[in-house]
Structures are given as structure tokens and as C-alpha cells.
mmCIF file of C-alpha atoms in Angstrom:
data_model
loop_
_atom_site.group_PDB
_atom_site.id
_atom_site.type_symbol
_atom_site.label_atom_id
_atom_site.label_comp_id
_atom_site.label_asym_id
_atom_site.label_seq_id
_atom_site.Cartn_x
_atom_site.Cartn_y
_atom_site.Cartn_z
ATOM 1 C CA UNK A 540 11.244 31.677 -2.463
ATOM 2 C CA UNK A 541 13.998 29.671 -4.320
ATOM 3 C CA UNK A 542 15.875 26.905 -2.539
ATOM 4 C CA UNK A 543 19.355 27.942 -1.346
ATOM 5 C CA UNK A 544 21.010 24.685 -2.457
ATOM 6 C CA UNK A 545 23.291 22.401 -0.669
ATOM 7 C CA UNK A 546 25.943 24.768 -0.724
ATOM 8 C CA UNK A 547 24.051 27.242 1.170
ATOM 9 C CA UNK A 548 22.913 24.605 3.703
ATOM 10 C CA UNK A 549 26.563 23.448 4.363
ATOM 11 C CA UNK A 550 27.532 27.036 4.960
ATOM 12 C CA UNK A 551 24.846 27.707 7.409
ATOM 13 C CA UNK A 552 25.760 24.413 9.318
ATOM 14 C CA UNK A 553 29.198 25.672 9.376
ATOM 15 C CA UNK A 554 28.305 28.916 10.833
ATOM 16 C CA UNK A 555 26.316 27.099 13.544
ATOM 17 C CA UNK A 556 29.096 24.830 14.386
ATOM 18 C CA UNK A 557 31.640 27.687 14.778
ATOM 19 C CA UNK A 558 29.528 28.939 17.701
ATOM 20 C CA UNK A 559 30.111 25.619 19.907
ATOM 21 C CA UNK A 560 33.419 26.735 21.327
ATOM 22 C CA UNK A 561 31.875 30.239 22.237
ATOM 23 C CA UNK A 562 28.886 28.493 23.896
ATOM 24 C CA UNK A 563 31.091 25.896 25.727
ATOM 25 C CA UNK A 564 33.005 28.886 27.126
ATOM 26 C CA UNK A 565 29.762 30.578 28.270
ATOM 27 C CA UNK A 566 28.330 27.673 29.988
ATOM 28 C CA UNK A 567 31.635 26.907 31.817
ATOM 29 C CA UNK A 568 31.593 30.687 32.828
ATOM 30 C CA UNK A 569 28.022 30.534 33.931
ATOM 31 C CA UNK A 570 28.781 27.527 35.920
ATOM 32 C CA UNK A 571 31.892 28.899 37.481
ATOM 33 C CA UNK A 572 29.871 31.741 38.700
ATOM 34 C CA UNK A 573 27.182 29.628 40.248
ATOM 35 C CA UNK A 574 29.965 27.319 41.921
ATOM 36 C CA UNK A 575 32.031 30.212 43.332
ATOM 37 C CA UNK A 576 29.655 33.025 44.084
ATOM 38 C CA UNK A 577 26.625 30.673 45.329
ATOM 39 C CA UNK A 578 28.170 27.456 46.494
ATOM 40 C CA UNK A 579 31.627 28.882 47.841
ATOM 41 C CA UNK A 580 31.127 32.538 49.091
ATOM 42 C CA UNK A 581 27.353 32.281 50.091
ATOM 43 C CA UNK A 582 27.365 28.639 51.511
ATOM 44 C CA UNK A 583 30.831 28.204 52.760
ATOM 45 C CA UNK A 584 32.425 31.283 53.367
ATOM 46 C CA UNK A 585 31.424 33.425 56.643
ATOM 47 C CA UNK A 586 32.147 36.854 57.952
ATOM 48 C CA UNK A 587 34.118 39.607 56.174
ATOM 49 C CA UNK A 588 35.999 37.307 54.067
ATOM 50 C CA UNK A 589 32.900 36.473 52.205
ATOM 51 C CA UNK A 590 32.304 40.195 51.228
ATOM 52 C CA UNK A 591 35.986 40.852 50.043
ATOM 53 C CA UNK A 592 35.713 37.828 47.788
ATOM 54 C CA UNK A 593 32.738 38.596 46.406
ATOM 55 C CA UNK A 594 33.530 42.170 45.280
ATOM 56 C CA UNK A 595 37.007 41.102 43.946
ATOM 57 C CA UNK A 596 35.495 38.151 42.212
ATOM 58 C CA UNK A 597 32.435 40.116 40.500
ATOM 59 C CA UNK A 598 35.070 42.755 39.386
ATOM 60 C CA UNK A 599 37.140 40.340 37.646
ATOM 61 C CA UNK A 600 34.196 38.549 36.363
ATOM 62 C CA UNK A 601 32.693 41.782 34.898
ATOM 63 C CA UNK A 602 36.122 42.590 33.186
ATOM 64 C CA UNK A 603 36.254 38.951 31.794
ATOM 65 C CA UNK A 604 32.952 39.141 30.182
ATOM 66 C CA UNK A 605 33.265 42.726 29.010
ATOM 67 C CA UNK A 606 36.374 41.963 27.135
ATOM 68 C CA UNK A 607 35.117 38.710 25.795
ATOM 69 C CA UNK A 608 31.962 40.338 24.509
ATOM 70 C CA UNK A 609 33.834 42.836 22.504
ATOM 71 C CA UNK A 610 36.552 40.341 21.258
ATOM 72 C CA UNK A 611 33.441 38.149 19.865
ATOM 73 C CA UNK A 612 31.295 41.009 18.459
ATOM 74 C CA UNK A 613 33.748 43.551 17.135
ATOM 75 C CA UNK A 614 33.812 42.995 13.330
ATOM 76 C CA UNK A 615 37.183 42.673 11.760
ATOM 77 C CA UNK A 616 38.292 45.709 9.773
ATOM 78 C CA UNK A 617 38.741 45.165 6.002
ATOM 79 C CA UNK A 618 40.781 47.356 3.504
ATOM 80 C CA UNK A 619 39.609 50.609 2.506
ATOM 81 C CA UNK A 620 38.153 51.139 -1.131
ATOM 82 C CA UNK A 621 41.295 52.766 -2.340
ATOM 83 C CA UNK A 622 43.032 49.327 -2.180
ATOM 84 C CA UNK A 623 40.320 47.829 -4.268
ATOM 85 C CA UNK A 624 41.034 47.529 -7.929
ATOM 86 C CA UNK A 625 38.955 49.847 -10.534
ATOM 87 C CA UNK A 626 36.878 48.142 -13.134
ATOM 88 C CA UNK A 627 39.386 49.103 -15.854
ATOM 89 C CA UNK A 628 42.282 47.622 -13.743
ATOM 90 C CA UNK A 629 40.384 44.306 -13.281
ATOM 91 C CA UNK A 630 39.744 43.984 -17.016
ATOM 92 C CA UNK A 631 43.505 44.555 -17.548
ATOM 93 C CA UNK A 632 44.380 41.925 -15.027
ATOM 94 C CA UNK A 633 42.072 39.534 -16.762
ATOM 95 C CA UNK A 634 43.536 40.260 -20.147
ATOM 96 C CA UNK A 635 47.180 40.039 -18.980
ATOM 97 C CA UNK A 636 48.651 36.726 -18.320
ATOM 98 C CA UNK A 637 50.249 35.710 -14.953
ATOM 99 C CA UNK A 638 53.898 37.283 -15.063
ATOM 100 C CA UNK A 639 55.659 40.739 -15.553
ATOM 101 C CA UNK A 640 52.808 42.319 -17.341
ATOM 102 C CA UNK A 641 50.347 41.253 -14.701
ATOM 103 C CA UNK A 642 52.714 42.746 -11.976
ATOM 104 C CA UNK A 643 53.252 45.821 -14.006
ATOM 105 C CA UNK A 644 49.438 46.348 -13.748
ATOM 106 C CA UNK A 645 49.464 45.872 -10.071
ATOM 107 C CA UNK A 646 52.369 48.225 -9.629
ATOM 108 C CA UNK A 647 50.586 51.090 -11.312
ATOM 109 C CA UNK A 648 47.638 50.685 -9.244
ATOM 110 C CA UNK A 649 49.977 50.634 -6.040
ATOM 111 C CA UNK A 650 52.224 53.309 -6.718
ATOM 112 C CA UNK A 651 50.332 55.890 -4.460
ATOM 113 C CA UNK A 652 49.534 53.461 -1.717
ATOM 114 C CA UNK A 653 51.171 53.111 1.461
ATOM 115 C CA UNK A 654 52.785 49.744 0.988
ATOM 116 C CA UNK A 655 56.016 48.305 1.745
ATOM 117 C CA UNK A 656 55.746 44.784 2.047
ATOM 118 C CA UNK A 657 55.985 42.158 -0.771
ATOM 119 C CA UNK A 658 55.568 38.489 -1.614
ATOM 120 C CA UNK A 659 58.516 36.185 -1.074
ATOM 121 C CA UNK A 660 59.182 36.541 -4.690
ATOM 122 C CA UNK A 661 59.009 40.407 -4.456
ATOM 123 C CA UNK A 662 55.644 40.698 -6.227
ATOM 124 C CA UNK A 663 52.881 43.003 -5.259
ATOM 125 C CA UNK A 664 50.657 41.389 -2.701
ATOM 126 C CA UNK A 665 47.274 40.874 -4.243
ATOM 127 C CA UNK A 666 44.149 38.793 -3.180
ATOM 128 C CA UNK A 667 42.440 37.164 -6.144
ATOM 129 C CA UNK A 668 39.471 36.548 -4.195
ATOM 130 C CA UNK A 669 38.918 39.922 -2.662
ATOM 131 C CA UNK A 670 40.303 41.429 -5.908
ATOM 132 C CA UNK A 671 42.346 44.139 -3.962
ATOM 133 C CA UNK A 672 45.928 45.012 -3.349
ATOM 134 C CA UNK A 673 46.782 43.806 0.559
ATOM 135 C CA UNK A 674 47.901 46.504 2.720
ATOM 136 C CA UNK A 675 50.760 45.902 4.937
ATOM 137 C CA UNK A 676 50.101 43.036 7.625
ATOM 138 C CA UNK A 677 46.757 42.285 5.799
ATOM 139 C CA UNK A 678 46.011 38.798 5.245
ATOM 140 C CA UNK A 679 42.951 36.732 3.898
ATOM 141 C CA UNK A 680 41.184 34.552 6.278
ATOM 142 C CA UNK A 681 39.800 31.497 4.659
ATOM 143 C CA UNK A 682 37.166 31.135 7.373
ATOM 144 C CA UNK A 683 35.682 34.597 7.273
ATOM 145 C CA UNK A 684 36.467 34.536 3.582
ATOM 146 C CA UNK A 685 37.774 38.257 3.551
ATOM 147 C CA UNK A 686 41.191 40.183 3.991
ATOM 148 C CA UNK A 687 41.503 41.141 7.601
ATOM 149 C CA UNK A 688 43.543 44.246 8.567
ATOM 150 C CA UNK A 689 46.738 43.280 10.590
ATOM 151 C CA UNK A 690 45.473 39.605 11.011
ATOM 152 C CA UNK A 691 46.766 37.890 13.658
ATOM 153 C CA UNK A 692 44.736 34.509 13.373
ATOM 154 C CA UNK A 693 41.159 33.239 13.506
ATOM 155 C CA UNK A 694 40.260 32.279 17.030
ATOM 156 C CA UNK A 695 37.491 29.398 17.195
ATOM 157 C CA UNK A 696 37.321 30.311 20.941
ATOM 158 C CA UNK A 697 35.679 33.785 20.030
ATOM 159 C CA UNK A 698 34.328 32.687 16.570
ATOM 160 C CA UNK A 699 35.904 35.740 14.944
ATOM 161 C CA UNK A 700 39.174 36.986 13.470
ATOM 162 C CA UNK A 701 41.695 38.695 15.743
ATOM 163 C CA UNK A 702 43.158 41.496 13.865
ATOM 164 C CA UNK A 703 43.672 45.389 13.961
ATOM 165 C CA UNK A 704 40.115 46.215 15.324
ATOM 166 C CA UNK A 705 40.014 43.475 18.296
ATOM 167 C CA UNK A 706 43.666 42.645 19.169
ATOM 168 C CA UNK A 707 43.428 44.884 22.109
ATOM 169 C CA UNK A 708 40.256 43.161 23.414
ATOM 170 C CA UNK A 709 41.725 39.957 22.736
ATOM 171 C CA UNK A 710 44.845 40.597 24.757
ATOM 172 C CA UNK A 711 42.557 42.074 27.714
ATOM 173 C CA UNK A 712 40.274 38.930 27.426
ATOM 174 C CA UNK A 713 43.270 36.470 28.003
ATOM 175 C CA UNK A 714 44.449 38.856 30.887
ATOM 176 C CA UNK A 715 41.330 38.974 32.846
ATOM 177 C CA UNK A 716 40.640 35.368 32.066
ATOM 178 C CA UNK A 717 43.891 34.467 33.453
ATOM 179 C CA UNK A 718 43.464 36.711 36.545
ATOM 180 C CA UNK A 719 39.931 35.107 36.944
ATOM 181 C CA UNK A 720 41.209 31.604 37.080
ATOM 182 C CA UNK A 721 44.338 32.480 39.364
ATOM 183 C CA UNK A 722 41.962 34.340 41.782
ATOM 184 C CA UNK A 723 39.501 31.401 41.861
ATOM 185 C CA UNK A 724 42.335 28.957 42.205
ATOM 186 C CA UNK A 725 43.883 30.897 44.950
ATOM 187 C CA UNK A 726 40.755 31.549 47.164
ATOM 188 C CA UNK A 727 39.584 27.794 46.445
ATOM 189 C CA UNK A 728 42.722 26.316 47.485
ATOM 190 C CA UNK A 729 42.301 25.991 51.412
ATOM 191 C CA UNK A 730 38.756 24.455 50.796
ATOM 192 C CA UNK A 731 40.130 22.122 48.112
ATOM 193 C CA UNK A 732 42.527 20.926 50.824
ATOM 194 C CA UNK A 733 39.945 20.453 53.436
ATOM 195 C CA UNK A 734 37.913 18.402 50.749
ATOM 196 C CA UNK A 735 40.633 15.767 50.745
ATOM 197 C CA UNK A 736 41.090 15.666 54.377
ATOM 198 C CA UNK A 737 37.398 15.543 55.191
ATOM 199 C CA UNK A 738 37.215 18.782 56.656
ATOM 200 C CA UNK A 739 34.279 20.057 54.546
ATOM 201 C CA UNK A 740 30.566 18.916 55.319
ATOM 202 C CA UNK A 741 29.119 16.205 53.105
ATOM 203 C CA UNK A 742 26.950 18.756 50.852
ATOM 204 C CA UNK A 743 26.419 19.613 47.105
ATOM 205 C CA UNK A 744 29.088 22.550 47.525
ATOM 206 C CA UNK A 745 31.929 20.048 48.241
ATOM 207 C CA UNK A 746 31.738 18.761 44.778
ATOM 208 C CA UNK A 747 31.536 22.235 43.059
ATOM 209 C CA UNK A 748 34.409 23.396 45.095
ATOM 210 C CA UNK A 749 36.733 20.333 44.071
ATOM 211 C CA UNK A 750 35.878 20.628 40.174
ATOM 212 C CA UNK A 751 36.030 24.423 40.286
ATOM 213 C CA UNK A 752 39.626 24.325 41.639
ATOM 214 C CA UNK A 753 40.689 21.744 39.093
ATOM 215 C CA UNK A 754 39.159 23.753 36.195
ATOM 216 C CA UNK A 755 40.712 27.061 37.440
ATOM 217 C CA UNK A 756 44.041 25.554 37.701
ATOM 218 C CA UNK A 757 44.043 23.733 34.360
ATOM 219 C CA UNK A 758 43.163 26.917 32.525
ATOM 220 C CA UNK A 759 45.545 29.026 34.593
ATOM 221 C CA UNK A 760 48.265 26.870 33.037
ATOM 222 C CA UNK A 761 47.020 27.144 29.304
ATOM 223 C CA UNK A 762 46.179 30.816 29.563
ATOM 224 C CA UNK A 763 49.522 31.938 31.183
ATOM 225 C CA UNK A 764 51.556 30.586 28.387
ATOM 226 C CA UNK A 765 49.319 31.959 25.457
ATOM 227 C CA UNK A 766 49.045 35.319 27.196
ATOM 228 C CA UNK A 767 52.878 35.303 27.661
ATOM 229 C CA UNK A 768 53.342 34.525 24.164
ATOM 230 C CA UNK A 769 51.065 37.511 22.993
ATOM 231 C CA UNK A 770 52.762 39.589 25.403
ATOM 232 C CA UNK A 771 56.092 38.842 23.595
ATOM 233 C CA UNK A 772 54.416 39.593 20.203
ATOM 234 C CA UNK A 773 53.314 42.895 21.481
ATOM 235 C CA UNK A 774 56.887 43.788 22.896
ATOM 236 C CA UNK A 775 58.210 43.010 19.348
ATOM 237 C CA UNK A 776 55.183 44.567 17.330
ATOM 238 C CA UNK A 777 54.695 41.241 15.758
ATOM 239 C CA UNK A 778 51.437 39.284 14.849
ATOM 240 C CA UNK A 779 51.271 35.437 14.919
ATOM 241 C CA UNK A 780 51.478 35.177 11.367
ATOM 242 C CA UNK A 781 54.531 37.289 11.201
ATOM 243 C CA UNK A 782 56.213 35.477 13.847
ATOM 244 C CA UNK A 783 55.916 32.238 11.857
ATOM 245 C CA UNK A 784 56.739 34.045 8.401
ATOM 246 C CA UNK A 785 58.625 37.264 8.630
ATOM 247 C CA UNK A 786 57.499 39.975 6.572
ATOM 248 C CA UNK A 787 59.141 40.834 3.255
ATOM 249 C CA UNK A 788 60.083 44.266 2.419
ATOM 250 C CA UNK A 789 61.312 45.738 -0.901
ATOM 251 C CA UNK A 790 64.836 45.155 0.312
ATOM 252 C CA UNK A 791 64.242 41.681 1.494
ATOM 253 C CA UNK A 792 62.990 39.776 4.748
ATOM 254 C CA UNK A 793 63.070 41.777 7.964
ATOM 255 C CA UNK A 794 61.751 40.245 11.090
ATOM 256 C CA UNK A 795 61.867 43.379 12.934
ATOM 257 C CA UNK A 796 60.580 45.723 10.261
ATOM 258 C CA UNK A 797 57.667 47.017 12.334
ATOM 259 C CA UNK A 798 59.432 46.931 15.686
ATOM 260 C CA UNK A 799 59.838 50.667 16.994
ATOM 261 C CA UNK A 800 60.992 49.829 20.585
ATOM 262 C CA UNK A 801 59.278 48.423 23.367
ATOM 263 C CA UNK A 802 57.402 51.576 24.502
ATOM 264 C CA UNK A 803 56.211 52.450 21.095
ATOM 265 C CA UNK A 804 55.189 48.985 20.487
ATOM 266 C CA UNK A 805 53.063 48.885 23.412
ATOM 267 C CA UNK A 806 51.339 52.050 22.442
ATOM 268 C CA UNK A 807 50.628 50.713 18.916
ATOM 269 C CA UNK A 808 48.134 48.363 20.332
ATOM 270 C CA UNK A 809 47.127 50.217 23.429
ATOM 271 C CA UNK A 810 47.447 53.857 22.377
ATOM 272 C CA UNK A 811 48.762 56.930 24.112
ATOM 273 C CA UNK A 812 46.123 57.525 27.006
ATOM 274 C CA UNK A 813 46.993 55.153 29.646
ATOM 275 C CA UNK A 814 43.676 55.497 31.286
ATOM 276 C CA UNK A 815 41.995 53.372 28.481
ATOM 277 C CA UNK A 816 44.839 50.517 28.670
ATOM 278 C CA UNK A 817 42.755 48.222 31.032
ATOM 279 C CA UNK A 818 39.370 48.797 29.440
ATOM 280 C CA UNK A 819 38.054 47.147 26.550
ATOM 281 C CA UNK A 820 37.866 50.435 24.700
ATOM 282 C CA UNK A 821 39.249 50.677 21.366
ATOM 283 C CA UNK A 822 42.516 52.801 21.740
ATOM 284 C CA UNK A 823 45.067 51.378 19.223
ATOM 285 C CA UNK A 824 46.981 53.891 17.177
ATOM 286 C CA UNK A 825 46.753 54.152 13.102
ATOM 287 C CA UNK A 826 44.168 53.130 10.669
ATOM 288 C CA UNK A 827 45.046 49.548 10.182
ATOM 289 C CA UNK A 828 46.072 50.354 6.581
ATOM 290 C CA UNK A 829 49.600 51.680 7.148
ATOM 291 C CA UNK A 830 52.338 51.090 10.020
ATOM 292 C CA UNK A 831 55.318 53.010 10.899
ATOM 293 C CA UNK A 832 58.475 50.970 10.126
ATOM 294 C CA UNK A 833 62.016 50.724 11.385
ATOM 295 C CA UNK A 834 63.939 49.856 8.301
ATOM 296 C CA UNK A 835 67.716 50.047 8.790
ATOM 297 C CA UNK A 836 68.464 48.866 5.354
ATOM 298 C CA UNK A 837 68.459 50.895 2.139
ATOM 299 C CA UNK A 838 65.194 51.049 0.115
ATOM 300 C CA UNK A 839 66.236 51.271 -3.508
ATOM 301 C CA UNK A 840 62.580 52.226 -4.519
ATOM 302 C CA UNK A 841 62.540 55.091 -2.097
ATOM 303 C CA UNK A 842 63.222 58.566 -3.267
ATOM 304 C CA UNK A 843 66.484 59.790 -1.804
ATOM 305 C CA UNK A 844 66.845 62.663 0.563
ATOM 306 C CA UNK A 845 69.696 65.497 0.414
ATOM 307 C CA UNK A 846 72.436 64.418 2.862
ATOM 308 C CA UNK A 847 73.944 66.830 5.459
ATOM 309 C CA UNK A 848 71.925 69.616 7.138
ATOM 310 C CA UNK A 849 68.312 68.056 5.986
ATOM 311 C CA UNK A 850 69.062 64.570 7.499
ATOM 312 C CA UNK A 851 70.099 66.207 10.675
ATOM 313 C CA UNK A 852 66.937 67.990 10.949
ATOM 314 C CA UNK A 853 64.942 64.878 10.585
ATOM 315 C CA UNK A 854 67.148 62.923 13.019
ATOM 316 C CA UNK A 855 65.345 64.206 16.071
ATOM 317 C CA UNK A 856 62.025 62.844 14.506
ATOM 318 C CA UNK A 857 63.158 59.346 13.688
ATOM 319 C CA UNK A 858 61.114 57.594 16.120
ATOM 320 C CA UNK A 859 57.991 59.812 16.244
ATOM 321 C CA UNK A 860 54.703 58.144 15.410
ATOM 322 C CA UNK A 861 52.992 60.117 12.458
ATOM 323 C CA UNK A 862 50.635 62.733 13.426
ATOM 324 C CA UNK A 863 48.491 61.551 10.523
ATOM 325 C CA UNK A 864 48.093 58.117 9.046
ATOM 326 C CA UNK A 865 51.325 57.012 7.195
ATOM 327 C CA UNK A 866 49.842 57.465 3.805
ATOM 328 C CA UNK A 867 50.100 61.143 4.573
ATOM 329 C CA UNK A 868 53.210 61.182 6.855
ATOM 330 C CA UNK A 869 55.579 58.577 5.702
ATOM 331 C CA UNK A 870 57.960 56.572 8.116
ATOM 332 C CA UNK A 871 60.876 59.086 8.773
ATOM 333 C CA UNK A 872 63.301 55.934 8.978
ATOM 334 C CA UNK A 873 62.678 55.086 5.392
ATOM 335 C CA UNK A 874 64.311 58.105 4.107
ATOM 336 C CA UNK A 875 66.584 58.898 6.899
ATOM 337 C CA UNK A 876 68.595 55.569 6.798
ATOM 338 C CA UNK A 877 69.121 56.268 3.146
ATOM 339 C CA UNK A 878 70.325 59.752 3.753
ATOM 340 C CA UNK A 879 73.012 58.193 6.219
ATOM 341 C CA UNK A 880 74.068 55.761 3.541
ATOM 342 C CA UNK A 881 74.463 58.384 0.965
ATOM 343 C CA UNK A 882 76.348 60.626 3.602
ATOM 344 C CA UNK A 883 78.654 57.742 4.422
ATOM 345 C CA UNK A 884 79.488 56.658 0.827
ATOM 346 C CA UNK A 885 79.899 60.226 -0.539
ATOM 347 C CA UNK A 886 83.747 61.077 -0.300
ATOM 348 C CA UNK A 887 82.951 64.599 -1.128
ATOM 349 C CA UNK A 888 80.860 65.462 2.004
ATOM 350 C CA UNK A 889 84.094 65.129 4.251
ATOM 351 C CA UNK A 890 84.757 64.138 7.714
ATOM 352 C CA UNK A 891 81.776 65.926 9.237
ATOM 353 C CA UNK A 892 79.568 64.098 7.117
ATOM 354 C CA UNK A 893 81.096 60.574 7.835
ATOM 355 C CA UNK A 894 80.968 61.494 11.483
ATOM 356 C CA UNK A 895 77.268 62.153 11.401
ATOM 357 C CA UNK A 896 76.805 58.952 9.498
ATOM 358 C CA UNK A 897 78.635 56.941 12.050
ATOM 359 C CA UNK A 898 76.757 58.296 15.032
ATOM 360 C CA UNK A 899 73.515 58.288 13.522
ATOM 361 C CA UNK A 900 73.920 54.499 12.754
ATOM 362 C CA UNK A 901 74.995 53.856 16.379
ATOM 363 C CA UNK A 902 71.921 55.729 17.665
ATOM 364 C CA UNK A 903 69.224 53.729 15.559
ATOM 365 C CA UNK A 904 71.184 50.477 16.654
ATOM 366 C CA UNK A 905 70.950 51.362 20.222
ATOM 367 C CA UNK A 906 67.220 52.394 19.808
ATOM 368 C CA UNK A 907 66.280 49.073 18.292
ATOM 369 C CA UNK A 908 68.011 47.230 21.111
ATOM 370 C CA UNK A 909 66.040 49.320 23.682
#
């Protein structure tokens, strides 16, 4: 068997090093179980309080471990084959120099794809390393060395990319780990106070109780800020990358281009069935390659729709999720907003058209606020 060379050895060493944060969290979790369940509940607590604490603790512990496991071992989703260039298109790109000719090849390849975002310069988003046209909200991860659908960030604590396939699991991991730490800190507080007032017997358990409270309180502070930040991202339907750099659409930058209102933003991540919201079971809406948008500016590349009665019939469907992936059922707002613009700028439509245009614009403005 041929040697893999120094490059292969370095890659294997990096893969091993990437697991160190996960091993650290796992060891810390194992110690916390021993310190709380054995040393605190079994040794220190007495009576009915011990049973209640143990039941609540094991419930939080199980949900914490389950969501953490799913976040780590759920593979990130990559763009489907339709976003990869054909062999002929790759040859054309290699022959064409960087510039307008290069972009023309990409525009022809992307004309039937559900893509609305662009680069800062207005070009088609293309990954040279993966040789594919990037779907909306897709980014290339330098650690995983692949394009990840709706990439949020690469998290070293789970040794995985957080994206479309496991973002819900990541949120539940943050939520249950925060509840786990808060529960331990709250139930351990009275014994922590007794430790400093010499109210505990001088046994091995007293040191576990002291360090357990310190660890739980410290992680509670850091987890609460991180969880609160991601709750804000979900409410705005943004990823961490989009919060730092707003997505660019054909009409320009729009930081709220994917926001559909609080309720629909929540359902994008957690799904329509509320019974699955608190369980680390995949229930997010969509396919990760296309997303409904809430664009209120006119898109010059979108085909115009007739004004008048056709736009009124679509107005009731403006904020509904597509029944099928967006590639088959395009965002209603992309066409309706243009219809309103045409209605308001065409003097031949009369007062009725201008009245409809005015109230439709107010309606979408109110919906975006809500």
C-alpha cells in the first residue's frame, strides 16, 4: 500500500484535533452526571426531594444528550446535482477568461435554477472548488471543504457545520444545555451556600457540589447569550453569516429579504407540526436549496405579471409557504410586488388601480413589521 504522504498525515492529525472540544464536553457532561446524580442526589439529598430532582435531572440530561448527538452526527446537506455544472459547461469556463464571458456561461447554466442572490458585484455565486452554482444561502466551508446548504457557521464544539440539516438540532442543543445548567445551579445553590458556612459534612461530595455550581453558573451565562442571539436570528430568518453580511439580491442588498414575519420564520426552522418542535427530529420546511423571500423592491429580471384583477387574486396568497419546493412554486412576492409597481405607475388603470396599489403596499409593510 502506497504511503499517503505528509499531506495525508496532516489531514488525519487535524481530524483528530477537531474532536478535542467534543471529547471535552463529553467528559464534562459525564462528570456532571456523577457529581449531581450520585454525589448530590444519592449521598446528600434525602426524602421525596431526591426523587423529584432525579426525575427532572434525567429528563433534561436525556434531551441534552439526544440533541447534542444529533447536532454532531447529522451530516450537512450539500447542493443537489442540478447545481453542478455539466462537463461541457466546465470546459467552457476553463476556456473563457474571467469577466463577462465567464459570467455569461454561468448565467446560461443558472437560468432555470431557483436563485435570487448574487455576489456583491452582482455576479452569479459560483464555487470554484466544488465547481457548482451556489444555491441561495449556501456557502463553502473551509473546514469541511464543501458547500453547505443554508450554512450558519462551523461549530468546533460539535465538530460539524451547522446548516439546514441540523440547525434545529443545534438550537435544541443550546436550549436543553442552558436548562440543564440552570437546573443544576438552582438545585445546587443551597448546598453551595452550606459549603461556605460549614454546614456540609467534610466528605468528598462537598467538593463536587462546589465545582458543580461554579461550572453550571459559568456555562449558564455563556449559553444564555448564545441562545438568545440565535433566537433573534430565527425570529428574523437569518443565519449568522447573513447577520454579518446581508444577502445581495438582483435589485441590491436586503438584510430582511428572507424574513416572512415572526410566525413563518419560526416554522421555517421548526416546521408546521408543533408536536415535533421540542424533539430533535428533523421537521424544517423546504429542501435547503430554495427559500421563500419577502422582496418589496422591484426585480427587473422577473417576468412582469398583469396588473388589476390578476394581482388581486394573488394578494391573498402573498405570505403562504409554497406547497412544493420553491423551484416549482416561486415566491408570490417576487411577482406581486412588481404588479403593484406597474399598477401604481400606469396612469391608464384609473383610480381603482391606484387605490389597490396604495393599500397593497401598506398591507405588506404592516406584515413585515409584524
